[in-house]
PDB file of C-alpha atoms and ligand atoms in Angstrom:
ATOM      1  CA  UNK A  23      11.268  14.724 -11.443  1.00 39.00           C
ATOM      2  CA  UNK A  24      14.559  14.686 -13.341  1.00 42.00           C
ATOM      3  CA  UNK A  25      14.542  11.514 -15.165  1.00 53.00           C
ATOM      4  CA  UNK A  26      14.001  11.351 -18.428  1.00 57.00           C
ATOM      5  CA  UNK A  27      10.555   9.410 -18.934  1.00 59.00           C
ATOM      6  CA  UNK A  28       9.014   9.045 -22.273  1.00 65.00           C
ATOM      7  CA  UNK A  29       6.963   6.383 -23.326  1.00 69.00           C
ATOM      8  CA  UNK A  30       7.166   3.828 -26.163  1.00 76.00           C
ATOM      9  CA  UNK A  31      10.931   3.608 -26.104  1.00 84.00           C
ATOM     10  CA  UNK A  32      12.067   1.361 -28.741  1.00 89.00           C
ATOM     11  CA  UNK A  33      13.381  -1.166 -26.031  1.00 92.00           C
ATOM     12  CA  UNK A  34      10.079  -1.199 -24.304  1.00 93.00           C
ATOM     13  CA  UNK A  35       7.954  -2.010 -27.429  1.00 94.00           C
ATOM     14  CA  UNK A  36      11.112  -5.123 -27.946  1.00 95.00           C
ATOM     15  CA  UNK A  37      10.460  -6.439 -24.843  1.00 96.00           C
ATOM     16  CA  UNK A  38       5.952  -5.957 -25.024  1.00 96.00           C
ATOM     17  CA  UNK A  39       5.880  -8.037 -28.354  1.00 95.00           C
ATOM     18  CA  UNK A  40       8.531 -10.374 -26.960  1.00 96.00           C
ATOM     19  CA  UNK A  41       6.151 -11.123 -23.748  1.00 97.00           C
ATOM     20  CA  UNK A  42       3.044 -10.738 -26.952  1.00 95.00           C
ATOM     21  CA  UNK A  43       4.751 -13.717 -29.164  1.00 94.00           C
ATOM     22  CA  UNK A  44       5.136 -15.593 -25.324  1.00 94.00           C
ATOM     23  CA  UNK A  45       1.373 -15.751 -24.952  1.00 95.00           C
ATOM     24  CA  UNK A  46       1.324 -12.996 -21.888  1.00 96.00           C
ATOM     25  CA  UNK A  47      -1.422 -11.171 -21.502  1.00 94.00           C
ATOM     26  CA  UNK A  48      -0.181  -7.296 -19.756  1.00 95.00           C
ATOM     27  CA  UNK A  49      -1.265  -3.961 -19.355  1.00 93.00           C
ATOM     28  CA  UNK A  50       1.481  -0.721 -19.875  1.00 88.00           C
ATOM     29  CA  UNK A  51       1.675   2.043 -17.518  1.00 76.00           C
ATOM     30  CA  UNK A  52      -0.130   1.526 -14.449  1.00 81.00           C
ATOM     31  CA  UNK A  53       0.315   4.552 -12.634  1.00 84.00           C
ATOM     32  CA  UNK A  54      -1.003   3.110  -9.183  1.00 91.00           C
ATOM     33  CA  UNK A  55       1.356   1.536  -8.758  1.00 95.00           C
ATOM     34  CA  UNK A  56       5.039   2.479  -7.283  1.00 95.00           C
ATOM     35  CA  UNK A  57       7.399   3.507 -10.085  1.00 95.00           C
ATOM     36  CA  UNK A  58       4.830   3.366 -12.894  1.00 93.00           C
ATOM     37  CA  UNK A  59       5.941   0.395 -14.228  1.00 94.00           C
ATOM     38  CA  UNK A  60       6.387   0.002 -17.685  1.00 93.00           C
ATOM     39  CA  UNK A  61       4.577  -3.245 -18.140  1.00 96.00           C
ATOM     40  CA  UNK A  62       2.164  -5.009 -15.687  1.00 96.00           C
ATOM     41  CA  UNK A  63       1.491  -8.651 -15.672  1.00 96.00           C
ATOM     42  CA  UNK A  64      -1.523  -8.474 -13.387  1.00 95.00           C
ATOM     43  CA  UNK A  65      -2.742 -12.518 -13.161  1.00 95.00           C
ATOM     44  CA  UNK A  66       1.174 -13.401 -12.336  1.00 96.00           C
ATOM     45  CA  UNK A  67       1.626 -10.325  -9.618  1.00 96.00           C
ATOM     46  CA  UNK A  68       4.715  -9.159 -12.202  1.00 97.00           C
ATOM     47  CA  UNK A  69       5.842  -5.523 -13.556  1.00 97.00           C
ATOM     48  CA  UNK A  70       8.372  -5.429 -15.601  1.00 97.00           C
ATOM     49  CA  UNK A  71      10.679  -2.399 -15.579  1.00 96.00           C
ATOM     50  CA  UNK A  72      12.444  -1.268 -19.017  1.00 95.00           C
ATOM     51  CA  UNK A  73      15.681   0.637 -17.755  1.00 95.00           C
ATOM     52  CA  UNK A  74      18.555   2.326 -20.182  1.00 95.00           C
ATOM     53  CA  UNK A  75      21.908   0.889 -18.835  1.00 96.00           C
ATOM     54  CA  UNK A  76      23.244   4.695 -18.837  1.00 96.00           C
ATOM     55  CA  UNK A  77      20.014   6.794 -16.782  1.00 95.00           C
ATOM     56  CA  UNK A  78      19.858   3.666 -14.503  1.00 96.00           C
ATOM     57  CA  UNK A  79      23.688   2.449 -14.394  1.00 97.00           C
ATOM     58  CA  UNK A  80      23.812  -1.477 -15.086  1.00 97.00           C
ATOM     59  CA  UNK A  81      26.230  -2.713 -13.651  1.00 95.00           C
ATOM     60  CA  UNK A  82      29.194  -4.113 -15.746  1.00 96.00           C
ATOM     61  CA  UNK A  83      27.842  -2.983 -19.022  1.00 97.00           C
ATOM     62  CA  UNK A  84      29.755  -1.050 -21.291  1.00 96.00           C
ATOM     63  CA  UNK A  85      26.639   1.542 -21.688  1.00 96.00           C
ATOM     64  CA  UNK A  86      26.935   2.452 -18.186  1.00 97.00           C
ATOM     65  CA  UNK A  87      29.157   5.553 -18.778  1.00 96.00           C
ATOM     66  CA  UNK A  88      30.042   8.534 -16.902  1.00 95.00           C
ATOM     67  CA  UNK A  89      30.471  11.530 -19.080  1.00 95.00           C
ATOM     68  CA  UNK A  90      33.827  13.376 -17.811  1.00 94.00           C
ATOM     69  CA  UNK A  91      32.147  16.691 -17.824  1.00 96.00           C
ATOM     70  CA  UNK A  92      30.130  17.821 -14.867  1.00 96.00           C
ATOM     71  CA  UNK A  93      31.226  14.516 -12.870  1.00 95.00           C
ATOM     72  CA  UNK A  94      29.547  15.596  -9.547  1.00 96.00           C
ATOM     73  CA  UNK A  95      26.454  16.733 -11.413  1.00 97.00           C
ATOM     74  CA  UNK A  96      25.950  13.225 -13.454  1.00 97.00           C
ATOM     75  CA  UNK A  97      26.931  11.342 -10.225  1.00 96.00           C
ATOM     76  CA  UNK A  98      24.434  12.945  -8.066  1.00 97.00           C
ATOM     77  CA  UNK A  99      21.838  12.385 -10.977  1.00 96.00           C
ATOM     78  CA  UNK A 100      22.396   8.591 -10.973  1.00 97.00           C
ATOM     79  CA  UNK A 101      22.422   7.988  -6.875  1.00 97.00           C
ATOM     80  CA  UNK A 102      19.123   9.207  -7.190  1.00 97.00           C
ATOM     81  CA  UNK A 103      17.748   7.213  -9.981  1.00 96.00           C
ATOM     82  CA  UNK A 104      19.184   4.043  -8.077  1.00 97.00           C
ATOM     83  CA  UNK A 105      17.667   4.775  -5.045  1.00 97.00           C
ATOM     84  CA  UNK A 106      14.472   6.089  -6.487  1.00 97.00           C
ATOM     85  CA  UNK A 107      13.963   2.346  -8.167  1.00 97.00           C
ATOM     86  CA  UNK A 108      15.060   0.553  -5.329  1.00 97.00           C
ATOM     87  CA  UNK A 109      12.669   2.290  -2.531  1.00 98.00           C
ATOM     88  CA  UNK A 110       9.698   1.313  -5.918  1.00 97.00           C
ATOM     89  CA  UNK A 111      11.185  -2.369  -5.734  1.00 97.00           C
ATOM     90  CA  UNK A 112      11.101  -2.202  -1.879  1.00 97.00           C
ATOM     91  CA  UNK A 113       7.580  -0.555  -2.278  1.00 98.00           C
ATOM     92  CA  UNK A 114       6.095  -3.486  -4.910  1.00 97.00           C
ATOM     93  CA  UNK A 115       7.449  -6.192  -2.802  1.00 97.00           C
ATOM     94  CA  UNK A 116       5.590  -5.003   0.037  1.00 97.00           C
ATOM     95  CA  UNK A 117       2.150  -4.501  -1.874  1.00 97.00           C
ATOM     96  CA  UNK A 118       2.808  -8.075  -2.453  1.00 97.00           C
ATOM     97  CA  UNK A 119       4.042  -7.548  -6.552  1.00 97.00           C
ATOM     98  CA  UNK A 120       7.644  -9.235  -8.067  1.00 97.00           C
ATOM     99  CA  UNK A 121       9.322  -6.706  -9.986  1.00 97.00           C
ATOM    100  CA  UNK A 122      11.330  -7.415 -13.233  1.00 97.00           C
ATOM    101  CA  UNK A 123      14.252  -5.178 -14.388  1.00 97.00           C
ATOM    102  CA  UNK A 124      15.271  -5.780 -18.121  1.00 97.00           C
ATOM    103  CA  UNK A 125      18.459  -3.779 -19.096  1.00 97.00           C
ATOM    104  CA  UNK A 126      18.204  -2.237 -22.517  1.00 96.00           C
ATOM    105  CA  UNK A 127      21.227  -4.129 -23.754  1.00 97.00           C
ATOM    106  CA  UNK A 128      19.564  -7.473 -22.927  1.00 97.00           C
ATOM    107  CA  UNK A 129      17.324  -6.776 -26.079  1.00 95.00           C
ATOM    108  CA  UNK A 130      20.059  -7.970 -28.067  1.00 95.00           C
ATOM    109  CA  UNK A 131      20.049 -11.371 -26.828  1.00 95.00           C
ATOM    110  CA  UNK A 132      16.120 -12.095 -27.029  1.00 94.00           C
ATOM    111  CA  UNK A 133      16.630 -16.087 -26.735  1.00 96.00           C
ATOM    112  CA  UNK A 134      18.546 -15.051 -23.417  1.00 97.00           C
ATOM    113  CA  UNK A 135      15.709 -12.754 -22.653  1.00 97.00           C
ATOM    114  CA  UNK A 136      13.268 -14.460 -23.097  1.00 96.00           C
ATOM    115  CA  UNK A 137      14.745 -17.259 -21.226  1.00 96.00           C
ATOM    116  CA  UNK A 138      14.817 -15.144 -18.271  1.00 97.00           C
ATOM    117  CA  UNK A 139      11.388 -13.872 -18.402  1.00 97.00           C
ATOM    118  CA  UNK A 140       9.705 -16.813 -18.325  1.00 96.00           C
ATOM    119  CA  UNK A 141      11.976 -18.316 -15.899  1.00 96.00           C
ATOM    120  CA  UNK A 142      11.317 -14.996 -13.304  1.00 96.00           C
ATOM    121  CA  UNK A 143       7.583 -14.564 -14.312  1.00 96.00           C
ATOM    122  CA  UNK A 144       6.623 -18.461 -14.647  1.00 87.00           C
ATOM    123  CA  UNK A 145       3.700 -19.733 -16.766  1.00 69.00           C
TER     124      UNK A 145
HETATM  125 ZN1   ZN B 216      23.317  -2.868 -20.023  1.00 52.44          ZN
END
């Protein structure tokens, strides 16, 4: 697999204490499920996916470059991270889970995060 995976990413830990000072209980890496979410909120049927704006192109935002050398190679890259985390969002909906994406750049607006998040996951 070619994307770049490593765990604990400084976003990630933003958005687990964020959902921590919310009262949600949640479990990290699940790998049974599609996509190995990055957090799991099992009582609400809820992962949560933690995606950099660049490896997993958000839309609109100003981190979601394309570097100018080796166009074709970069462009390639990204098609298949998009369609390799929309076949795990087809693949959670169908085992019956909702699935969360929060952009890296959204960390910088927690009150607008965390807005969201409860909104999407519910209480
Ligand atoms: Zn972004």
């Amino acid at each position: 697999m070619s994307r770049i995976r490593s765990r604990d990413t400084a976003p990630e830990k933003a958005v687990r204490s964020l959902l921590h000072c919310l009262g949600y209980r949640f479990r990290i890496y699940r790998k049974d499920l599609p996509g190995k979410p990055d957090i799991v909120l099992a009582k609400y049927k809820t992962v949560i996916f933690v995606h950099g704006c660049f490896w997993h192109r958000h839309k609109g935002c100003q981190r979601c470059t394309t570097p100018s050398a080796n166009q074709e190679y970069w462009l390639a890259k990204f098609e298949k991270n998009i369609s390799k985390d929309k076949k795990n969002k087809t693949l959670l909906r169908r085992l019956g889970w909702k699935a969360i994406t929060v952009w890296e750049c959204e960390i910088k607006k927690p009150d607008k995060l965390t807005q969201r998040l409860v909104r999407l996951i519910g209480n």
